Amino acid sequence: MQFIDLAAQQKRIRGAIEAGFKKILDHGQYILGPEIRELEEKLAAFVGVPFAVAVASGTDALLMPLMIEKIGPGDAIFTSTFTFIATAEVIELLGATAVFVDIDSKTYNIDPDKLEQAIQRVISEKKLTPRGIIPVDLFGQAADYDAIHLIAKKYNLFVLQDACQSFGASQKGKKAGALAKVAATSFFPAKPLGCYGDGGMIFTDDKKIYEQLLSIRVHGQGIDKYTNVRVGINGRMDSLQAAVLLAKMEIFAEEIELRQEVAGRYNQLLAGTVKIPKILKENISAWAQYSVLHPRRQAIIEKLRANGVPTAIYYPIPLHLQEAFTHLGYGKNDFPVAEKIAGEIFSLPMHPYLMPGEQERICATIKSSQ
Ligand SMILES: Cc1ncc(COP(=O)(O)O)c(C=O)c1O
């Protein structure tokens, strides 16, 4: 059994991917070829925003908007402690300070009340200037954007949506990618929409930001690539990745539906065994992960492994306890909700092609291990 079965998906679209690759081999524009523009247009329309910029990774997709905001030393950016390292890494790379916030115990996303407390604390300490918030849509469920935008407005902060796990999700009918002025997603192969390498995309409704992103993506270029008007990066996506994504987009909406069915089946089969994910009624999750809680997870994980069922732990160590961030001075018990969940969480196989029989076997194994 696969944790994520990319081969089952490839079987459906292999012809389209090969045709896309052949076109690129023929025209030879390997970087920023015509497929990139086509993909940007298609995904911007899917998300419902005017502008999309294809980039080299989700990490670059988070970094580049922060560069536009001229984030640097002395600036505080607020984010969840329970996320992948990249969310906070980009803040620190620019010399700014990541200010971590605990999570909501139901959704595992940033807790808006604690966010406001953290902002007020930073203001009263007078050491850092609050500049922005990066909410993360963990495991595919959008964060509480209504509450976050109210806070952002009150304290004059920008919001950058980390939609790296939530492409395909929605909140109150709005797609992930359209829930903040700027949003970043990732096409790492294991993501709901994944390419066959690294890739990412930035979405925005702001033309000026869009134009700046195009420049930053190619070393801060001006009218051409040998005129540099700002410091940028090599943040380009290659055409082959765009061809994979274009082929996958043909079946993506259907796959998001299939993910709902797989998650629904897990919810039923697991009732009364482990704590199942809670998706709020205004949200449709992209189900990047199906993550459950159990205080004695190790015994369950081992039983599953013995029965050929792979699992993963996202995330065993919250960011405030990571060695990379010791300089920030956090310690144990600073964020009790995240720490408790990090100690109990594990993820089950999740992909659109998981068969009901496989799910029954997984859930029966979990039951028998208790
Ligand atoms: C929440 C989150 N942020 C950022 C990233 C970074 O994306 P990438 O691996 O494409 O750089 C990822 C995924 O890996 C992620 O899950």
mmCIF file of C-alpha atoms and ligand atoms in Angstrom:
data_model
loop_
_atom_site.group_PDB
_atom_site.id
_atom_site.type_symbol
_atom_site.label_atom_id
_atom_site.label_comp_id
_atom_site.label_asym_id
_atom_site.label_seq_id
_atom_site.Cartn_x
_atom_site.Cartn_y
_atom_site.Cartn_z
ATOM 1 C CA MET A 1 0.000 0.000 0.000
ATOM 2 C CA GLN A 2 1.206 3.514 -0.848
ATOM 3 C CA PHE A 3 0.955 6.528 1.449
ATOM 4 C CA ILE A 4 0.250 8.573 -1.686
ATOM 5 C CA ASP A 5 -0.291 6.556 -4.869
ATOM 6 C CA LEU A 6 1.111 8.720 -7.650
ATOM 7 C CA ALA A 7 1.381 5.729 -9.995
ATOM 8 C CA ALA A 8 -2.406 5.186 -10.001
ATOM 9 C CA GLN A 9 -2.856 8.802 -10.962
ATOM 10 C CA GLN A 10 -0.140 8.667 -13.614
ATOM 11 C CA LYS A 11 -1.868 5.776 -15.329
ATOM 12 C CA ARG A 12 -4.812 8.074 -16.085
ATOM 13 C CA ILE A 13 -2.768 10.944 -17.551
ATOM 14 C CA ARG A 14 0.425 9.361 -18.855
ATOM 15 C CA GLY A 15 -0.541 10.057 -22.486
ATOM 16 C CA ALA A 16 -1.202 13.743 -21.814
ATOM 17 C CA ILE A 17 2.069 14.136 -19.891
ATOM 18 C CA GLU A 18 4.075 12.482 -22.658
ATOM 19 C CA ALA A 19 2.381 14.656 -25.293
ATOM 20 C CA GLY A 20 3.205 17.736 -23.187
ATOM 21 C CA PHE A 21 6.842 16.674 -22.817
ATOM 22 C CA LYS A 22 7.113 16.013 -26.563
ATOM 23 C CA LYS A 23 5.921 19.540 -27.331
ATOM 24 C CA ILE A 24 8.616 20.963 -25.041
ATOM 25 C CA LEU A 25 11.317 18.759 -26.556
ATOM 26 C CA ASP A 26 10.237 20.124 -29.939
ATOM 27 C CA HIS A 27 10.115 23.836 -29.068
ATOM 28 C CA GLY A 28 13.075 23.709 -26.667
ATOM 29 C CA GLN A 29 11.982 26.501 -24.277
ATOM 30 C CA TYR A 30 12.789 24.602 -21.122
ATOM 31 C CA ILE A 31 12.542 27.538 -18.728
ATOM 32 C CA LEU A 32 9.490 29.824 -18.732
ATOM 33 C CA GLY A 33 8.195 28.312 -21.980
ATOM 34 C CA PRO A 34 4.625 28.842 -23.259
ATOM 35 C CA GLU A 35 3.336 26.137 -20.876
ATOM 36 C CA ILE A 36 4.109 28.428 -17.939
ATOM 37 C CA ARG A 37 1.807 31.199 -19.162
ATOM 38 C CA GLU A 38 -0.894 28.648 -19.989
ATOM 39 C CA LEU A 39 -0.637 27.159 -16.501
ATOM 40 C CA GLU A 40 -0.704 30.569 -14.825
ATOM 41 C CA GLU A 41 -3.857 31.517 -16.717
ATOM 42 C CA LYS A 42 -5.550 28.213 -15.990
ATOM 43 C CA LEU A 43 -4.768 28.278 -12.281
ATOM 44 C CA ALA A 44 -5.621 31.951 -11.823
ATOM 45 C CA ALA A 45 -9.045 31.183 -13.367
ATOM 46 C CA PHE A 46 -9.446 28.097 -11.168
ATOM 47 C CA VAL A 47 -8.639 30.065 -8.016
ATOM 48 C CA GLY A 48 -10.644 33.102 -9.125
ATOM 49 C CA VAL A 49 -7.947 35.788 -9.050
ATOM 50 C CA PRO A 50 -6.574 37.882 -11.927
ATOM 51 C CA PHE A 51 -2.874 37.088 -11.498
ATOM 52 C CA ALA A 52 -0.718 33.998 -10.953
ATOM 53 C CA VAL A 53 3.062 33.635 -11.101
ATOM 54 C CA ALA A 54 4.604 30.176 -11.485
ATOM 55 C CA VAL A 55 7.754 29.752 -9.426
ATOM 56 C CA ALA A 56 10.376 27.163 -8.548
ATOM 57 C CA SER A 57 8.904 25.990 -5.213
ATOM 58 C CA GLY A 58 6.399 26.750 -2.493
ATOM 59 C CA THR A 59 9.266 28.159 -0.463
ATOM 60 C CA ASP A 60 10.041 30.723 -3.177
ATOM 61 C CA ALA A 61 6.325 31.444 -3.436
ATOM 62 C CA LEU A 62 6.406 32.488 0.240
ATOM 63 C CA LEU A 63 9.745 34.284 0.053
ATOM 64 C CA MET A 64 9.048 36.514 -2.951
ATOM 65 C CA PRO A 65 5.973 38.346 -1.547
ATOM 66 C CA LEU A 66 7.947 39.037 1.655
ATOM 67 C CA MET A 67 10.729 40.554 -0.483
ATOM 68 C CA ILE A 68 8.152 42.856 -2.068
ATOM 69 C CA GLU A 69 7.013 43.936 1.402
ATOM 70 C CA LYS A 70 10.689 44.725 2.129
ATOM 71 C CA ILE A 71 10.636 42.569 5.223
ATOM 72 C CA GLY A 72 13.896 42.728 7.129
ATOM 73 C CA PRO A 73 15.636 43.090 10.484
ATOM 74 C CA GLY A 74 13.401 44.494 13.198
ATOM 75 C CA ASP A 75 10.186 43.257 11.573
ATOM 76 C CA ALA A 76 7.889 40.725 13.226
ATOM 77 C CA ILE A 77 5.902 38.265 11.112
ATOM 78 C CA PHE A 78 3.339 36.169 12.961
ATOM 79 C CA THR A 79 2.756 32.560 12.028
ATOM 80 C CA SER A 80 1.718 29.204 13.386
ATOM 81 C CA THR A 81 4.223 27.114 15.303
ATOM 82 C CA PHE A 82 2.614 23.973 13.896
ATOM 83 C CA THR A 83 3.665 23.991 10.250
ATOM 84 C CA PHE A 84 6.407 22.959 7.866
ATOM 85 C CA ILE A 85 9.720 24.739 8.452
ATOM 86 C CA ALA A 86 9.536 26.687 5.169
ATOM 87 C CA THR A 87 6.772 28.974 6.477
ATOM 88 C CA ALA A 88 9.052 30.451 9.135
ATOM 89 C CA GLU A 89 12.325 29.904 7.282
ATOM 90 C CA VAL A 90 11.522 32.566 4.680
ATOM 91 C CA ILE A 91 10.906 35.142 7.431
ATOM 92 C CA GLU A 92 14.257 34.423 9.056
ATOM 93 C CA LEU A 93 16.075 34.280 5.709
ATOM 94 C CA LEU A 94 15.188 37.933 5.211
ATOM 95 C CA GLY A 95 16.506 38.838 8.657
ATOM 96 C CA ALA A 96 13.036 39.420 10.125
ATOM 97 C CA THR A 97 11.745 37.648 13.228
ATOM 98 C CA ALA A 98 9.212 34.825 13.176
ATOM 99 C CA VAL A 99 6.785 35.267 16.052
ATOM 100 C CA PHE A 100 5.075 31.972 16.695
ATOM 101 C CA VAL A 101 1.472 31.560 17.749
ATOM 102 C CA ASP A 102 -0.325 28.527 19.163
ATOM 103 C CA ILE A 103 -3.013 26.688 17.216
ATOM 104 C CA ASP A 104 -6.703 26.027 17.528
ATOM 105 C CA SER A 105 -7.251 22.579 19.041
ATOM 106 C CA LYS A 106 -9.950 21.650 16.513
ATOM 107 C CA THR A 107 -8.474 22.730 13.162
ATOM 108 C CA TYR A 108 -4.745 22.863 14.093
ATOM 109 C CA ASN A 109 -4.593 26.245 12.342
ATOM 110 C CA ILE A 110 -3.400 29.499 13.924
ATOM 111 C CA ASP A 111 -5.635 30.571 16.831
ATOM 112 C CA PRO A 112 -6.886 34.123 16.080
ATOM 113 C CA ASP A 113 -7.271 35.066 19.765
ATOM 114 C CA LYS A 114 -3.707 34.026 20.505
ATOM 115 C CA LEU A 115 -2.567 35.806 17.352
ATOM 116 C CA GLU A 116 -3.959 39.088 18.632
ATOM 117 C CA GLN A 117 -2.371 38.525 22.047
ATOM 118 C CA ALA A 118 1.004 37.929 20.352
ATOM 119 C CA ILE A 119 0.675 41.131 18.320
ATOM 120 C CA GLN A 120 -0.194 43.135 21.434
ATOM 121 C CA ARG A 121 2.755 41.632 23.280
ATOM 122 C CA VAL A 122 5.172 42.574 20.491
ATOM 123 C CA ILE A 123 3.769 46.115 20.411
ATOM 124 C CA SER A 124 4.125 46.530 24.170
ATOM 125 C CA GLU A 125 7.689 45.154 24.167
ATOM 126 C CA LYS A 126 8.681 47.806 21.576
ATOM 127 C CA LYS A 127 11.564 45.715 20.189
ATOM 128 C CA LEU A 128 10.032 44.638 16.872
ATOM 129 C CA THR A 129 7.619 46.189 14.402
ATOM 130 C CA PRO A 130 4.625 43.978 13.593
ATOM 131 C CA ARG A 131 4.393 43.794 9.789
ATOM 132 C CA GLY A 132 2.513 40.731 8.635
ATOM 133 C CA ILE A 133 0.758 37.436 9.266
ATOM 134 C CA ILE A 134 1.319 34.153 7.452
ATOM 135 C CA PRO A 135 -1.631 31.882 8.215
ATOM 136 C CA VAL A 136 -1.112 28.258 7.147
ATOM 137 C CA ASP A 137 -3.922 26.063 5.811
ATOM 138 C CA LEU A 138 -2.714 22.949 7.570
ATOM 139 C CA PHE A 139 -3.439 19.545 6.022
ATOM 140 C CA GLY A 140 -5.634 21.225 3.389
ATOM 141 C CA GLN A 141 -8.125 23.173 5.536
ATOM 142 C CA ALA A 142 -8.094 26.969 5.230
ATOM 143 C CA ALA A 143 -7.299 28.974 8.360
ATOM 144 C CA ASP A 144 -9.895 31.342 9.888
ATOM 145 C CA TYR A 145 -9.478 34.159 7.343
ATOM 146 C CA ASP A 146 -12.449 36.271 8.519
ATOM 147 C CA ALA A 147 -10.959 36.583 11.992
ATOM 148 C CA ILE A 148 -7.396 36.966 10.688
ATOM 149 C CA HIS A 149 -8.319 39.781 8.285
ATOM 150 C CA LEU A 150 -10.101 41.673 11.068
ATOM 151 C CA ILE A 151 -6.957 41.517 13.184
ATOM 152 C CA ALA A 152 -4.731 42.408 10.224
ATOM 153 C CA LYS A 153 -6.829 45.492 9.532
ATOM 154 C CA LYS A 154 -6.829 46.582 13.172
ATOM 155 C CA TYR A 155 -3.011 46.453 13.395
ATOM 156 C CA ASN A 156 -2.289 47.389 9.752
ATOM 157 C CA LEU A 157 -0.578 44.106 8.854
ATOM 158 C CA PHE A 158 -0.385 42.300 5.515
ATOM 159 C CA VAL A 159 -1.647 38.730 5.202
ATOM 160 C CA LEU A 160 0.200 36.161 3.094
ATOM 161 C CA GLN A 161 -1.780 32.926 2.789
ATOM 162 C CA ASP A 162 0.379 29.810 3.027
ATOM 163 C CA ALA A 163 -1.789 27.637 0.801
ATOM 164 C CA CYS A 164 1.022 25.150 0.183
ATOM 165 C CA GLN A 165 -1.179 22.326 1.493
ATOM 166 C CA SER A 166 -4.575 23.662 0.465
ATOM 167 C CA PHE A 167 -4.657 24.099 -3.299
ATOM 168 C CA GLY A 168 -8.135 22.877 -4.281
ATOM 169 C CA ALA A 169 -9.686 23.755 -0.915
ATOM 170 C CA SER A 170 -12.262 26.485 -0.357
ATOM 171 C CA GLN A 171 -13.784 28.607 2.395
ATOM 172 C CA LYS A 172 -17.277 30.103 2.080
ATOM 173 C CA GLY A 173 -17.073 29.345 -1.640
ATOM 174 C CA LYS A 174 -13.741 31.161 -2.134
ATOM 175 C CA LYS A 175 -10.825 29.031 -3.286
ATOM 176 C CA ALA A 176 -7.561 28.688 -1.365
ATOM 177 C CA GLY A 177 -5.268 31.134 -3.121
ATOM 178 C CA ALA A 178 -7.950 33.824 -3.081
ATOM 179 C CA LEU A 179 -8.288 34.185 0.683
ATOM 180 C CA ALA A 180 -5.669 36.934 1.066
ATOM 181 C CA LYS A 181 -4.212 39.652 -1.153
ATOM 182 C CA VAL A 182 -1.282 37.321 -1.851
ATOM 183 C CA ALA A 183 -1.175 33.534 -1.508
ATOM 184 C CA ALA A 184 1.532 30.933 -2.035
ATOM 185 C CA THR A 185 1.123 27.299 -2.980
ATOM 186 C CA SER A 186 3.445 24.354 -3.561
ATOM 187 C CA PHE A 187 3.458 21.680 -6.241
ATOM 188 C CA PHE A 188 5.826 19.326 -4.432
ATOM 189 C CA PRO A 189 4.905 15.855 -5.756
ATOM 190 C CA ALA A 190 2.999 14.834 -2.603
ATOM 191 C CA LYS A 191 0.739 17.908 -2.603
ATOM 192 C CA PRO A 192 -2.929 17.712 -3.718
ATOM 193 C CA LEU A 193 -1.732 19.157 -7.046
ATOM 194 C CA GLY A 194 1.860 18.021 -7.436
ATOM 195 C CA CYS A 195 4.389 18.123 -10.268
ATOM 196 C CA TYR A 196 7.329 15.760 -10.843
ATOM 197 C CA GLY A 197 9.927 17.912 -9.142
ATOM 198 C CA ASP A 198 9.714 21.217 -7.306
ATOM 199 C CA GLY A 199 7.255 23.936 -8.201
ATOM 200 C CA GLY A 200 5.008 26.568 -6.710
ATOM 201 C CA MET A 201 2.696 29.432 -7.549
ATOM 202 C CA ILE A 202 1.809 32.848 -6.189
ATOM 203 C CA PHE A 203 -1.719 34.239 -6.566
ATOM 204 C CA THR A 204 -2.713 37.865 -6.193
ATOM 205 C CA ASP A 205 -5.399 40.347 -7.180
ATOM 206 C CA ASP A 206 -2.922 43.234 -7.157
ATOM 207 C CA LYS A 207 -1.388 44.185 -10.515
ATOM 208 C CA LYS A 208 1.533 46.067 -8.993
ATOM 209 C CA ILE A 209 2.475 43.109 -6.813
ATOM 210 C CA TYR A 210 2.119 40.838 -9.851
ATOM 211 C CA GLU A 211 4.526 42.947 -11.887
ATOM 212 C CA GLN A 212 7.054 43.049 -9.060
ATOM 213 C CA LEU A 213 6.822 39.261 -8.694
ATOM 214 C CA LEU A 214 7.619 38.800 -12.386
ATOM 215 C CA SER A 215 10.741 40.885 -11.878
ATOM 216 C CA ILE A 216 11.863 39.174 -8.651
ATOM 217 C CA ARG A 217 11.375 35.751 -10.287
ATOM 218 C CA VAL A 218 14.165 36.568 -12.760
ATOM 219 C CA HIS A 219 16.864 38.203 -10.625
ATOM 220 C CA GLY A 220 15.018 41.498 -10.291
ATOM 221 C CA GLN A 221 14.967 42.116 -14.021
ATOM 222 C CA GLY A 222 13.725 45.368 -15.546
ATOM 223 C CA ILE A 223 12.847 45.773 -19.216
ATOM 224 C CA ASP A 224 15.036 42.786 -20.044
ATOM 225 C CA LYS A 225 17.111 40.279 -18.160
ATOM 226 C CA TYR A 226 20.288 42.334 -18.279
ATOM 227 C CA THR A 227 18.587 45.345 -16.694
ATOM 228 C CA ASN A 228 18.220 44.699 -12.987
ATOM 229 C CA VAL A 229 16.043 47.064 -11.014
ATOM 230 C CA ARG A 230 15.959 45.220 -7.676
ATOM 231 C CA VAL A 231 17.575 42.259 -5.962
ATOM 232 C CA GLY A 232 15.667 39.150 -6.931
ATOM 233 C CA ILE A 233 16.205 35.405 -7.103
ATOM 234 C CA ASN A 234 16.174 32.600 -9.628
ATOM 235 C CA GLY A 235 12.584 31.635 -8.861
ATOM 236 C CA ARG A 236 11.528 30.260 -12.245
ATOM 237 C CA MET A 237 9.495 27.156 -12.889
ATOM 238 C CA ASP A 238 10.615 24.895 -15.715
ATOM 239 C CA SER A 239 8.327 24.081 -18.616
ATOM 240 C CA LEU A 240 8.340 20.299 -18.005
ATOM 241 C CA GLN A 241 6.788 20.807 -14.568
ATOM 242 C CA ALA A 242 4.105 23.015 -16.086
ATOM 243 C CA ALA A 243 3.296 20.267 -18.606
ATOM 244 C CA VAL A 244 2.777 17.780 -15.757
ATOM 245 C CA LEU A 245 0.544 20.230 -13.906
ATOM 246 C CA LEU A 246 -1.500 21.035 -17.025
ATOM 247 C CA ALA A 247 -2.174 17.313 -17.499
ATOM 248 C CA LYS A 248 -3.093 16.901 -13.832
ATOM 249 C CA MET A 249 -5.431 19.898 -13.887
ATOM 250 C CA GLU A 250 -7.659 17.992 -16.322
ATOM 251 C CA ILE A 251 -8.616 15.597 -13.535
ATOM 252 C CA PHE A 252 -7.993 17.791 -10.500
ATOM 253 C CA ALA A 253 -11.584 18.835 -9.697
ATOM 254 C CA GLU A 254 -12.629 15.197 -9.863
ATOM 255 C CA GLU A 255 -9.711 14.232 -7.614
ATOM 256 C CA ILE A 256 -10.761 16.791 -5.008
ATOM 257 C CA GLU A 257 -14.210 15.141 -5.025
ATOM 258 C CA LEU A 258 -12.640 11.704 -4.650
ATOM 259 C CA ARG A 259 -10.599 12.986 -1.701
ATOM 260 C CA GLN A 260 -13.865 14.022 0.010
ATOM 261 C CA GLU A 261 -15.178 10.472 -0.449
ATOM 262 C CA VAL A 262 -11.991 8.915 0.923
ATOM 263 C CA ALA A 263 -12.034 11.245 3.941
ATOM 264 C CA GLY A 264 -15.741 10.610 4.542
ATOM 265 C CA ARG A 265 -15.160 6.867 4.529
ATOM 266 C CA TYR A 266 -12.285 7.201 7.022
ATOM 267 C CA ASN A 267 -14.481 9.375 9.272
ATOM 268 C CA GLN A 268 -17.133 6.652 9.387
ATOM 269 C CA LEU A 269 -14.783 3.718 9.782
ATOM 270 C CA LEU A 270 -12.690 5.368 12.499
ATOM 271 C CA ALA A 271 -15.512 6.625 14.719
ATOM 272 C CA GLY A 272 -14.729 5.799 18.343
ATOM 273 C CA THR A 273 -11.100 4.754 17.767
ATOM 274 C CA VAL A 274 -8.916 7.785 17.109
ATOM 275 C CA LYS A 275 -9.742 11.501 17.037
ATOM 276 C CA ILE A 276 -10.693 12.249 13.439
ATOM 277 C CA PRO A 277 -10.105 15.582 11.664
ATOM 278 C CA LYS A 278 -12.653 18.351 12.174
ATOM 279 C CA ILE A 279 -13.489 20.301 9.036
ATOM 280 C CA LEU A 280 -15.515 23.441 9.799
ATOM 281 C CA LYS A 281 -18.764 23.793 7.886
ATOM 282 C CA GLU A 282 -17.573 26.825 5.895
ATOM 283 C CA ASN A 283 -14.589 24.823 4.619
ATOM 284 C CA ILE A 284 -13.959 22.192 1.980
ATOM 285 C CA SER A 285 -10.560 20.643 2.621
ATOM 286 C CA ALA A 286 -8.111 19.629 -0.098
ATOM 287 C CA TRP A 287 -7.158 16.745 2.222
ATOM 288 C CA ALA A 288 -3.416 17.059 1.718
ATOM 289 C CA GLN A 289 -3.233 14.790 4.755
ATOM 290 C CA TYR A 290 -5.732 12.745 6.725
ATOM 291 C CA SER A 291 -4.346 13.220 10.247
ATOM 292 C CA VAL A 292 -5.719 11.666 13.416
ATOM 293 C CA LEU A 293 -4.848 11.881 17.108
ATOM 294 C CA HIS A 294 -4.238 9.180 19.671
ATOM 295 C CA PRO A 295 -2.357 9.470 22.971
ATOM 296 C CA ARG A 296 -0.658 6.110 22.322
ATOM 297 C CA ARG A 297 0.038 6.557 18.625
ATOM 298 C CA GLN A 298 3.284 4.561 18.531
ATOM 299 C CA ALA A 299 1.531 1.219 19.144
ATOM 300 C CA ILE A 300 -0.951 1.954 16.347
ATOM 301 C CA ILE A 301 1.768 3.082 13.938
ATOM 302 C CA GLU A 302 3.756 -0.098 14.613
ATOM 303 C CA LYS A 303 0.738 -2.346 14.126
ATOM 304 C CA LEU A 304 -0.042 -0.568 10.860
ATOM 305 C CA ARG A 305 3.574 -0.931 9.714
ATOM 306 C CA ALA A 306 3.492 -4.663 10.546
ATOM 307 C CA ASN A 307 0.432 -4.902 8.315
ATOM 308 C CA GLY A 308 2.060 -3.058 5.416
ATOM 309 C CA VAL A 309 0.310 0.281 6.007
ATOM 310 C CA PRO A 310 2.595 3.347 5.810
ATOM 311 C CA THR A 311 1.988 6.337 8.089
ATOM 312 C CA ALA A 312 3.736 9.660 8.673
ATOM 313 C CA ILE A 313 3.951 12.186 11.493
ATOM 314 C CA TYR A 314 3.322 15.808 10.515
ATOM 315 C CA TYR A 315 4.801 17.388 12.625
ATOM 316 C CA PRO A 316 6.590 15.716 15.528
ATOM 317 C CA ILE A 317 8.309 18.941 16.692
ATOM 318 C CA PRO A 318 6.561 22.341 16.548
ATOM 319 C CA LEU A 319 8.748 25.057 15.071
ATOM 320 C CA HIS A 320 9.301 26.924 18.359
ATOM 321 C CA LEU A 321 11.149 23.828 19.652
ATOM 322 C CA GLN A 322 13.266 23.286 16.528
ATOM 323 C CA GLU A 323 17.011 23.729 16.903
ATOM 324 C CA ALA A 324 17.022 26.096 13.921
ATOM 325 C CA PHE A 325 14.996 28.569 15.966
ATOM 326 C CA THR A 326 16.686 28.325 19.364
ATOM 327 C CA HIS A 327 17.866 31.937 18.910
ATOM 328 C CA LEU A 328 14.224 33.015 19.199
ATOM 329 C CA GLY A 329 14.248 31.919 22.826
ATOM 330 C CA TYR A 330 11.140 29.770 23.021
ATOM 331 C CA GLY A 331 10.868 26.803 25.356
ATOM 332 C CA LYS A 332 8.726 23.841 26.255
ATOM 333 C CA ASN A 333 5.134 24.624 27.325
ATOM 334 C CA ASP A 334 5.144 27.947 25.435
ATOM 335 C CA PHE A 335 2.472 26.632 23.054
ATOM 336 C CA PRO A 336 0.695 23.808 24.884
ATOM 337 C CA VAL A 337 -1.933 23.037 22.238
ATOM 338 C CA ALA A 338 0.618 22.552 19.453
ATOM 339 C CA GLU A 339 2.894 20.546 21.748
ATOM 340 C CA LYS A 340 0.099 18.194 22.793
ATOM 341 C CA ILE A 341 -1.068 17.662 19.220
ATOM 342 C CA ALA A 342 2.501 17.129 17.993
ATOM 343 C CA GLY A 343 2.750 14.299 20.520
ATOM 344 C CA GLU A 344 -0.428 12.540 19.396
ATOM 345 C CA ILE A 345 -0.818 13.160 15.680
ATOM 346 C CA PHE A 346 -0.190 10.792 12.787
ATOM 347 C CA SER A 347 -1.349 10.673 9.178
ATOM 348 C CA LEU A 348 -2.891 7.768 7.278
ATOM 349 C CA PRO A 349 -2.563 6.994 3.576
ATOM 350 C CA MET A 350 -4.548 9.626 1.668
ATOM 351 C CA HIS A 351 -4.980 10.010 -2.081
ATOM 352 C CA PRO A 352 -7.890 9.981 -4.522
ATOM 353 C CA TYR A 353 -7.322 6.362 -5.551
ATOM 354 C CA LEU A 354 -7.416 4.728 -2.123
ATOM 355 C CA MET A 355 -9.876 1.818 -2.394
ATOM 356 C CA PRO A 356 -12.700 1.231 0.140
ATOM 357 C CA GLY A 357 -11.257 -2.235 0.852
ATOM 358 C CA GLU A 358 -7.853 -0.733 1.676
ATOM 359 C CA GLN A 359 -9.449 1.778 4.020
ATOM 360 C CA GLU A 360 -11.420 -0.981 5.757
ATOM 361 C CA ARG A 361 -8.185 -2.889 6.294
ATOM 362 C CA ILE A 362 -6.399 0.190 7.681
ATOM 363 C CA CYS A 363 -9.240 0.991 10.069
ATOM 364 C CA ALA A 364 -9.654 -2.629 11.215
ATOM 365 C CA THR A 365 -5.925 -2.700 12.020
ATOM 366 C CA ILE A 366 -6.262 0.507 14.043
ATOM 367 C CA LYS A 367 -9.226 -0.944 15.957
ATOM 368 C CA SER A 368 -7.398 -4.183 16.678
ATOM 369 C CA SER A 369 -4.366 -2.325 18.047
ATOM 370 C CA GLN A 370 -6.315 -0.683 20.881
HETATM 371 C C1 LIG B 1 2.812 24.594 4.868
HETATM 372 C C2 LIG B 1 3.926 24.552 3.863
HETATM 373 N N1 LIG B 1 4.588 25.689 3.584
HETATM 374 C C3 LIG B 1 5.581 25.706 2.683
HETATM 375 C C4 LIG B 1 5.967 24.570 2.010
HETATM 376 C C5 LIG B 1 7.126 24.658 1.061
HETATM 377 O O1 LIG B 1 6.844 24.202 -0.219
HETATM 378 P P1 LIG B 1 8.026 23.587 -1.134
HETATM 379 O O2 LIG B 1 8.396 22.280 -0.568
HETATM 380 O O3 LIG B 1 7.364 23.485 -2.492
HETATM 381 O O4 LIG B 1 9.132 24.577 -1.147
HETATM 382 C C6 LIG B 1 5.287 23.370 2.251
HETATM 383 C C7 LIG B 1 5.577 22.107 1.554
HETATM 384 O O5 LIG B 1 6.523 21.495 1.461
HETATM 385 C C8 LIG B 1 4.260 23.359 3.232
HETATM 386 O O6 LIG B 1 3.620 22.227 3.534
#
